[in-house]
PDB file of C-alpha atoms in Angstrom:
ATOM      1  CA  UNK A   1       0.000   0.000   0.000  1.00 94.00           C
ATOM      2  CA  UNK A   2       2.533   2.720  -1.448  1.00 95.00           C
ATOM      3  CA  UNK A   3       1.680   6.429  -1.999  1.00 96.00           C
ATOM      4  CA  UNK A   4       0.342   7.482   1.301  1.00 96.00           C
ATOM      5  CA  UNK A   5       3.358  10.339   1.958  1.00 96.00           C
ATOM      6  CA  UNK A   6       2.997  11.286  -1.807  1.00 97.00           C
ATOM      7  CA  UNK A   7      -0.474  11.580  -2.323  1.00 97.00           C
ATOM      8  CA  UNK A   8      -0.306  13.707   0.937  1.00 97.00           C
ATOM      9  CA  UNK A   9       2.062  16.299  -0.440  1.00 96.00           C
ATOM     10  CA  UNK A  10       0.610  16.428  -3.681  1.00 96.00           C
ATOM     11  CA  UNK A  11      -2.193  18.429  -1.548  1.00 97.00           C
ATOM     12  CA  UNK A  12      -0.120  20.132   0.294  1.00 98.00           C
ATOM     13  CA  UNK A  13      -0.529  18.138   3.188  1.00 97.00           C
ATOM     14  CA  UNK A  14       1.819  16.084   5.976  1.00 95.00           C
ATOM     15  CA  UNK A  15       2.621  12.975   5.586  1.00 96.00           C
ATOM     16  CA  UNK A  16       0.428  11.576   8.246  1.00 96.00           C
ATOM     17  CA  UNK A  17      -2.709  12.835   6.342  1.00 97.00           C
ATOM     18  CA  UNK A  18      -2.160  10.714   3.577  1.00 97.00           C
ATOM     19  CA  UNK A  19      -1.628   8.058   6.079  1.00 97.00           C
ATOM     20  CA  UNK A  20      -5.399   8.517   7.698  1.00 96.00           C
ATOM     21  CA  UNK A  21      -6.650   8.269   3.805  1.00 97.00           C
ATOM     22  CA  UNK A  22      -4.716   5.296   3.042  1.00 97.00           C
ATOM     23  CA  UNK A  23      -6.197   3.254   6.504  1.00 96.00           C
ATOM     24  CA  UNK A  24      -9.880   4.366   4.885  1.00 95.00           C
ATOM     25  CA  UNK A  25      -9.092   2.880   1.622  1.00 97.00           C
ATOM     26  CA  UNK A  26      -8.451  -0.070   3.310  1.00 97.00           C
ATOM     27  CA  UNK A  27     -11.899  -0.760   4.994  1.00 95.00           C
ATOM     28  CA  UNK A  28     -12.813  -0.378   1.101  1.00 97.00           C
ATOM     29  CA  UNK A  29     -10.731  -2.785  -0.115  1.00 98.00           C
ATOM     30  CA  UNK A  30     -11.500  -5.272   2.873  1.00 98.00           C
ATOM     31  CA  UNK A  31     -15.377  -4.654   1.955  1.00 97.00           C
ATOM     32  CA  UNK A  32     -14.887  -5.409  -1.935  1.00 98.00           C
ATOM     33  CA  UNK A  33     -13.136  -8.927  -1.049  1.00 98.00           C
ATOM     34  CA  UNK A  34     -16.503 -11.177  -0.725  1.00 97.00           C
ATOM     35  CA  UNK A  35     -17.578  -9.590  -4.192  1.00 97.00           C
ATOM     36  CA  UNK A  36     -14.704 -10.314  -6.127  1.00 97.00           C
ATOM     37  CA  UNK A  37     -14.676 -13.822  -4.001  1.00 97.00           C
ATOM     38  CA  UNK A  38     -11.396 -12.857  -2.379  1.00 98.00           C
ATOM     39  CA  UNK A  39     -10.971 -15.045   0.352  1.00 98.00           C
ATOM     40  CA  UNK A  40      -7.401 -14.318   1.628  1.00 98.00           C
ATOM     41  CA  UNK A  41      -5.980 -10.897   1.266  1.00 98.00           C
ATOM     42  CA  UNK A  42      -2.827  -9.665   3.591  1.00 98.00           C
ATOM     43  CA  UNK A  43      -1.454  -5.626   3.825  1.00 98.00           C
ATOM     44  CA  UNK A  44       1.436  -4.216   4.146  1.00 97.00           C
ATOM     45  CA  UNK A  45       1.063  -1.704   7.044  1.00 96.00           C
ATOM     46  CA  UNK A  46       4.732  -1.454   8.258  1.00 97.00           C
ATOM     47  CA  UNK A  47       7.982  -2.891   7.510  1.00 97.00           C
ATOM     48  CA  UNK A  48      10.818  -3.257   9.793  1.00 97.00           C
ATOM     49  CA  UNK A  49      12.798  -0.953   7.472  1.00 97.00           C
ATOM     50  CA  UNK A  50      10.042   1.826   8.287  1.00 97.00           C
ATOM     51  CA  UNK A  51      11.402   2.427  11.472  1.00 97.00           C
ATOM     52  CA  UNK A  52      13.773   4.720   9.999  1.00 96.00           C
ATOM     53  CA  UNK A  53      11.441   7.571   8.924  1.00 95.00           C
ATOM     54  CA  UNK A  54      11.136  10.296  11.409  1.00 95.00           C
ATOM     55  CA  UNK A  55      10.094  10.126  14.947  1.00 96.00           C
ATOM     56  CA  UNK A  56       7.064  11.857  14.055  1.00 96.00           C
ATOM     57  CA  UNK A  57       5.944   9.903  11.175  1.00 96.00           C
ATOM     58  CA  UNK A  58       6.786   6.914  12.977  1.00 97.00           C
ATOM     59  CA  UNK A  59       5.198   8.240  16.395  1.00 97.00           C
ATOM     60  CA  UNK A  60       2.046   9.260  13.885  1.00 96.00           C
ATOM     61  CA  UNK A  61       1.815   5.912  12.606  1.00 97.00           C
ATOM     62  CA  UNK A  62       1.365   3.672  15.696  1.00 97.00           C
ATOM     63  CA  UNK A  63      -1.194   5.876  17.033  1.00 96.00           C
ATOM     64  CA  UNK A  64      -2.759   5.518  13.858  1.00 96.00           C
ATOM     65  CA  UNK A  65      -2.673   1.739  13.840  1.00 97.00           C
ATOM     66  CA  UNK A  66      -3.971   1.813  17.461  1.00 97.00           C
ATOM     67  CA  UNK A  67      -7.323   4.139  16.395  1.00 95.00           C
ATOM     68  CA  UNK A  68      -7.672   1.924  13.559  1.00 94.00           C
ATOM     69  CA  UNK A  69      -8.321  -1.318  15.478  1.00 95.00           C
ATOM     70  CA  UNK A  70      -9.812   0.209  18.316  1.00 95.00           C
ATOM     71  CA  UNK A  71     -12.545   1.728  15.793  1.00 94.00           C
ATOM     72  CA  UNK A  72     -12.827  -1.021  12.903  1.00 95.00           C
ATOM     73  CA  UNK A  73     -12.961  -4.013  15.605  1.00 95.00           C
ATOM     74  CA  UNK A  74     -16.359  -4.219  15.706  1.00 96.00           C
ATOM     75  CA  UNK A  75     -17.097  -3.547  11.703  1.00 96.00           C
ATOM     76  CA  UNK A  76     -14.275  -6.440  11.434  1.00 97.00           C
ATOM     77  CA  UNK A  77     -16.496  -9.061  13.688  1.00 97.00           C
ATOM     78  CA  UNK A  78     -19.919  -8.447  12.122  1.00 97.00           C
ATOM     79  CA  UNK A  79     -18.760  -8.739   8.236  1.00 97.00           C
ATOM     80  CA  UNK A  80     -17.001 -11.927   9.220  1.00 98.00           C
ATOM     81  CA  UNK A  81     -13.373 -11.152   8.598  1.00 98.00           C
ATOM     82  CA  UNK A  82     -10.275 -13.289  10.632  1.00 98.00           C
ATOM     83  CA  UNK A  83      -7.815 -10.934  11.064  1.00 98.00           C
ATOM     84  CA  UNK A  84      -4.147 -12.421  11.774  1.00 98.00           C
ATOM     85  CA  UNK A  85      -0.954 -10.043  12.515  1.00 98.00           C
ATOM     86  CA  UNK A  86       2.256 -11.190  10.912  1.00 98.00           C
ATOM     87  CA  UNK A  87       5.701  -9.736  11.662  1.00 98.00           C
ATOM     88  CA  UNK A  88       7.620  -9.517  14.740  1.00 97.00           C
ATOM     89  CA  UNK A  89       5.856  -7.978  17.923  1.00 96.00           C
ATOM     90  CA  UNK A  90       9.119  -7.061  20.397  1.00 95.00           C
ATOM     91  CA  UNK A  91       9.826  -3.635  19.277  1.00 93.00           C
ATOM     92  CA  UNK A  92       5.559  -2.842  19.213  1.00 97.00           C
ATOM     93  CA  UNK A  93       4.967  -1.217  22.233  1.00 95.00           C
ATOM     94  CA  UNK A  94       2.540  -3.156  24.957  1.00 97.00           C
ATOM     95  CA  UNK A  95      -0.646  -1.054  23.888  1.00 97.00           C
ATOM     96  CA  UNK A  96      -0.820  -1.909  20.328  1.00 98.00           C
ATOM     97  CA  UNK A  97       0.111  -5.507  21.036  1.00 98.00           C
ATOM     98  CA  UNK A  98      -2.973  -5.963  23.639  1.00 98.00           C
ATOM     99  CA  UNK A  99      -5.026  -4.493  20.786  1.00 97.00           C
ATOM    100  CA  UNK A 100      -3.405  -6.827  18.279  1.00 98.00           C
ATOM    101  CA  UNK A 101      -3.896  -9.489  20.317  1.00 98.00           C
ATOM    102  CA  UNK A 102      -7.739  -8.495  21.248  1.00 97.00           C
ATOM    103  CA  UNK A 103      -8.782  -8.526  17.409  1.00 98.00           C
ATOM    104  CA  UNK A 104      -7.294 -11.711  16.629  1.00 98.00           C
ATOM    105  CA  UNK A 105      -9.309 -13.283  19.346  1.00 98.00           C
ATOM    106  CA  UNK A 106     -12.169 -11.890  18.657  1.00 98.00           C
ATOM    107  CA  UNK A 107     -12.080 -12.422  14.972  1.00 98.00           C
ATOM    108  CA  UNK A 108     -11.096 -16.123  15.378  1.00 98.00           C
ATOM    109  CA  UNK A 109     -14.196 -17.538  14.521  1.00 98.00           C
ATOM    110  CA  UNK A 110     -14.641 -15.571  11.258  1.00 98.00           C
ATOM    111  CA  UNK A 111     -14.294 -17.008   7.527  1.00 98.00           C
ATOM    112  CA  UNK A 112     -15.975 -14.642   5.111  1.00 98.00           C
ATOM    113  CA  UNK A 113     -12.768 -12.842   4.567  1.00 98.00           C
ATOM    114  CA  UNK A 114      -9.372 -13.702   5.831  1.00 98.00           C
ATOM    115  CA  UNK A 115      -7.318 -10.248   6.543  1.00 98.00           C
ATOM    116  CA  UNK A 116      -3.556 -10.652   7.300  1.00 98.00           C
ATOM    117  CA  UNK A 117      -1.882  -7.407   8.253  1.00 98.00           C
ATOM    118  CA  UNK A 118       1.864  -7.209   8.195  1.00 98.00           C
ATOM    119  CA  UNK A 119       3.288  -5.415  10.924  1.00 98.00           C
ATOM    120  CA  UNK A 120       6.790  -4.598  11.459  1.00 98.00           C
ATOM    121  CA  UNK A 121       7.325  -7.076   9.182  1.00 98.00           C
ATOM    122  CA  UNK A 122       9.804  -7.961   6.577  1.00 98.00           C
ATOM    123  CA  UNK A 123      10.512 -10.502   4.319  1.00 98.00           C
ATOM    124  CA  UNK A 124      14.403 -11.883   5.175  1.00 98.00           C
ATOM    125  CA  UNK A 125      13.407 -11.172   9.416  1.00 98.00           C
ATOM    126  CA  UNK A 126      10.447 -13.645   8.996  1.00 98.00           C
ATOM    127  CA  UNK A 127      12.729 -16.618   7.286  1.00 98.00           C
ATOM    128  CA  UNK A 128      15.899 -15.204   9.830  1.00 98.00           C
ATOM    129  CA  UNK A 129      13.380 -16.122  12.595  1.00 97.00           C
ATOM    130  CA  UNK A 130      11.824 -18.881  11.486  1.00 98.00           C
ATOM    131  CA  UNK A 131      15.183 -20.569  10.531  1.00 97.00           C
ATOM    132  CA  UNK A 132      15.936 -19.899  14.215  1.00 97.00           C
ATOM    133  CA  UNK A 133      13.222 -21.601  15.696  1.00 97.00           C
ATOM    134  CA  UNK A 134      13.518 -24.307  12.960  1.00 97.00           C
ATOM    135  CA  UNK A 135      17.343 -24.623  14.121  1.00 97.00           C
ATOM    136  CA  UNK A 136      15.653 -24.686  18.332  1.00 97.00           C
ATOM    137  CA  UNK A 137      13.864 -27.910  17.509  1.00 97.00           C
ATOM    138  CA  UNK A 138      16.882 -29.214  15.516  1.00 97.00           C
ATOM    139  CA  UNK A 139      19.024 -28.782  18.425  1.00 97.00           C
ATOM    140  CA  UNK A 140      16.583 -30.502  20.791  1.00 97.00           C
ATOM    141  CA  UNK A 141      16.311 -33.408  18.735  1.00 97.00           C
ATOM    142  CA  UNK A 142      12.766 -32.983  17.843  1.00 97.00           C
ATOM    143  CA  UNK A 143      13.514 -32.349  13.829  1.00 96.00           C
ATOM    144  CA  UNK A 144      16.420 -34.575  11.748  1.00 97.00           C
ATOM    145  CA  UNK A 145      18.489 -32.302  10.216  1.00 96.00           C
ATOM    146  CA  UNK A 146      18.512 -34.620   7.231  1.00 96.00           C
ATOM    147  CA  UNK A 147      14.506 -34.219   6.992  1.00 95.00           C
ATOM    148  CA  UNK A 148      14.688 -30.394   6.605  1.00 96.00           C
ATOM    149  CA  UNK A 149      13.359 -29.596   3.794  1.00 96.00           C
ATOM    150  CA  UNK A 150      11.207 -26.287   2.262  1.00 96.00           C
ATOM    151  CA  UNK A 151       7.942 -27.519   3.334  1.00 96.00           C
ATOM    152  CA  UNK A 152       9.548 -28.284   6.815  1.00 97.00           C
ATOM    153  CA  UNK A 153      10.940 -24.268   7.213  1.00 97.00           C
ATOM    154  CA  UNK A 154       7.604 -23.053   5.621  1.00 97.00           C
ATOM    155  CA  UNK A 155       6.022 -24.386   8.670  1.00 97.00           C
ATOM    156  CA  UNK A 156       7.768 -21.869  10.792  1.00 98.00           C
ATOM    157  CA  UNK A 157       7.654 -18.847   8.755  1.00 98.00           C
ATOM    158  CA  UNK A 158       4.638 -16.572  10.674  1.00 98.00           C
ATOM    159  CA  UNK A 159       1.876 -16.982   7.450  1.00 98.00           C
ATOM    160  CA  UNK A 160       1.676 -21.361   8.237  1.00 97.00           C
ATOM    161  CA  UNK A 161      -1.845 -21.331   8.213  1.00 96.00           C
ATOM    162  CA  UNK A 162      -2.541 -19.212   5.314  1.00 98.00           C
ATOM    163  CA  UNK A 163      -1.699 -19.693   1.208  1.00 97.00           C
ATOM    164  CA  UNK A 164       0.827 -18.180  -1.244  1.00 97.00           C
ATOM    165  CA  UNK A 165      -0.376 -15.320  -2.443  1.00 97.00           C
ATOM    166  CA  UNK A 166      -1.424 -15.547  -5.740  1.00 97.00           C
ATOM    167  CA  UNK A 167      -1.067 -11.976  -6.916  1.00 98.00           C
ATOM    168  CA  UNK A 168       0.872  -9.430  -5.388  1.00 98.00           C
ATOM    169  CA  UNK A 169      -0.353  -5.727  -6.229  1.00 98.00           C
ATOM    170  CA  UNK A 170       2.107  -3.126  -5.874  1.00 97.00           C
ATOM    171  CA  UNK A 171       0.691   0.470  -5.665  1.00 97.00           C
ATOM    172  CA  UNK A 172       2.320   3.899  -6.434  1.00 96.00           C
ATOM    173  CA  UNK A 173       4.552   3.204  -9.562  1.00 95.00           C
ATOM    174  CA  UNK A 174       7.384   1.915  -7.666  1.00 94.00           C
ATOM    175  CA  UNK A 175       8.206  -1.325  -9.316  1.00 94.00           C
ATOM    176  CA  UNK A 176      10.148  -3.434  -6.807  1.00 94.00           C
ATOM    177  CA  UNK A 177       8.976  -6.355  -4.003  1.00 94.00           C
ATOM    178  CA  UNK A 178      10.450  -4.077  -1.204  1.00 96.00           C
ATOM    179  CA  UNK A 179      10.775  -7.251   0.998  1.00 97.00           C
ATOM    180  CA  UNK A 180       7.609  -8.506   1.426  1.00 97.00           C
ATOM    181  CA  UNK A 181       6.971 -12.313   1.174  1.00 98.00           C
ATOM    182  CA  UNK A 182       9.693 -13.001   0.084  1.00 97.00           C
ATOM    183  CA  UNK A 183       9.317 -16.859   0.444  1.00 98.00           C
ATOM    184  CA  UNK A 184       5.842 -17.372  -0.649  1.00 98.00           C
ATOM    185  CA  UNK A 185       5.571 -15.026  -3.230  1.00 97.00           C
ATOM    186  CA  UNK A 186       8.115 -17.279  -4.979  1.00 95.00           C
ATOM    187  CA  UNK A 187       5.416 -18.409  -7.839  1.00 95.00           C
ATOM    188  CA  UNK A 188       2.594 -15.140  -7.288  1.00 97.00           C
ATOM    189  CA  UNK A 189       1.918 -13.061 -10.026  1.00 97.00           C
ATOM    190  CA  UNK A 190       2.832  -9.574 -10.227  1.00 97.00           C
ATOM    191  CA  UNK A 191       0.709  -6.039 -10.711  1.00 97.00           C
ATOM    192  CA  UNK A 192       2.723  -2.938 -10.292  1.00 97.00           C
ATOM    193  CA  UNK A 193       0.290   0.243 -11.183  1.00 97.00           C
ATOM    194  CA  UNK A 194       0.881   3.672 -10.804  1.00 97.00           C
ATOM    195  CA  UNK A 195      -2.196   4.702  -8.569  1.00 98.00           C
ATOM    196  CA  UNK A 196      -0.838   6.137  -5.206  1.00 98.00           C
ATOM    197  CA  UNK A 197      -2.605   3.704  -2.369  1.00 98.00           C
ATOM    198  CA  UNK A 198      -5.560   5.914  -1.459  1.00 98.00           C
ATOM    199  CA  UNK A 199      -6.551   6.315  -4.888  1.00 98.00           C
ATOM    200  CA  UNK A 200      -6.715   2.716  -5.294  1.00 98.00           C
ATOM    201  CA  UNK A 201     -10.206   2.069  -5.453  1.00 97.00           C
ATOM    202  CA  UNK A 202     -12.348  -0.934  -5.512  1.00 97.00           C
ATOM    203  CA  UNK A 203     -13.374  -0.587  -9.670  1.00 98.00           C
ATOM    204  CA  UNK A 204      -9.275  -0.685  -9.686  1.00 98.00           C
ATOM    205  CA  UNK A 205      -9.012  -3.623  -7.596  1.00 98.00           C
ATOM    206  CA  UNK A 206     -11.697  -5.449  -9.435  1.00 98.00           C
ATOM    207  CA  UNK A 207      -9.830  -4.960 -12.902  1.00 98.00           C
ATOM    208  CA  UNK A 208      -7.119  -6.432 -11.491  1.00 98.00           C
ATOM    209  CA  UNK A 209      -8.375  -9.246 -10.155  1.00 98.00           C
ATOM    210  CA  UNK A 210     -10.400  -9.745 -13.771  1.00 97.00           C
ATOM    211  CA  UNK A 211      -6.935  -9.427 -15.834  1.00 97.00           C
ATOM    212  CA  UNK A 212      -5.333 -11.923 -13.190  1.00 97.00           C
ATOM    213  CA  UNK A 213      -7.772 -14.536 -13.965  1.00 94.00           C
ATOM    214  CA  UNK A 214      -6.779 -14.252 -17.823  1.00 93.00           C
ATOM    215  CA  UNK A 215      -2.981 -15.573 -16.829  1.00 90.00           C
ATOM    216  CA  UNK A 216      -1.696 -19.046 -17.522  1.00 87.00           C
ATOM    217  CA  UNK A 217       0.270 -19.704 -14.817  1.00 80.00           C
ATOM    218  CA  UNK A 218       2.926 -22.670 -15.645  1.00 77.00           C
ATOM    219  CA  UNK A 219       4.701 -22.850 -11.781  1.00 74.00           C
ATOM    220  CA  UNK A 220       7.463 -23.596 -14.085  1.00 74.00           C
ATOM    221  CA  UNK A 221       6.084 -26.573 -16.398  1.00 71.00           C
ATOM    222  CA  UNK A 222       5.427 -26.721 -19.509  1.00 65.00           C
ATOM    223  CA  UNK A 223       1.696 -25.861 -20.936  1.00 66.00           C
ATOM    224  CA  UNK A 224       0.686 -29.158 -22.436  1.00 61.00           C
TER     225      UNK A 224
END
């Protein structure tokens, strides 16, 4: 979800406003899943490299993520979404955690949509820590080295339960992964468009979705 900062200046604006759009576009996005029968969809609210924007922005943002789930919890329960946190919680402070922790529990039961935000999350931490804990069981003599295999570290990366993504949509004309899933994005599709993130509206999302269901994807074989 790129653009945010951008789309703020472009109005003359601080950062942070553009930051306030960009969490409304969301609860768009999240309500346009069940019509475009998108079952599992997961953001990109914060990376770990994030952390070196300023204190303000920074300081700006977790307040923001802490209105955000204080205020959408209950639209979250009764439309049926499970939301799920990925990313590492140490350097979140104790608030936002409880709050994290709060809407996973009470979303638990839900299946219409699936919503998995990243937080403080990147792509090389999550497969640094899982190979970490993988190496813990190794070293207790739970796991045989010799049986390590992908499937076996993919079990302790933090999305276990969920699917690959099938399409990753990059917003904002920036045209790079910036380290996000890295592992199981290894076979998605791709969209990079130029729309800054709260701009990105559902008609957008849907044509999307409709041009992704055109591709032949091969997972490296050979169309017969």
């Amino acid at each position: 979800m790129d653009g945010n900062g951008r789309w703020a200046q472009k109005r003359g604006k601080p950062r942070l406003f553009g930051h306030h759009a960009g969490a409304r576009r969301v609860r768009e996005i999240v309500e346009a899943c069940p019509d475009f029968a998108v079952k599992y969809l997961t953001i990109f609210a914060f990376s770990t490299e994030n952390w070196k924007r300023t204190q303000s922005e920074v300081s700006g943002l977790m307040k923001l993520f802490k209105r955000y789930l204080m205020s959408e919890t209950k639209e979250l329960v009764d439309a049926g979404v499970r939301v799920r946190f990925i990313g590492d919680r140490i350097k979140l402070d104790e608030t936002l955690v409880a709050l994290m922790d709060e809407l996973e529990l009470l979303t638990c039961h839900n299946d219409t949509v699936h919503l998995t935000i990243a937080l403080n999350y990147g792509g090389r931490d999550e497969v640094a820590r899982a190979t970490k804990r993988l190496a813990r069981e190794v070293k207790a003599g739970r796991i045989d080295p010799e049986a390590v295999d992908a499937e076996t570290l993919a079990r302790y990366l933090d999305t276990y339960v969920l699917p690959d993504p099938d399409l990753v949509i990059r917003t904002s004309g920036e045209a790079r992964i910036s380290n996000f899933l890295l592992w199981q994005s290894a076979y998605s599709e791709y969209e990079f468009v130029d729309t800054l993130w709260p701009d990105f509206t559902r008609d957008e999302f849907g044509r999307i979705l409709a041009s992704f269901t055109r591709r032949e994807r091969r997972y490296g074989a050979v169309p017969g």
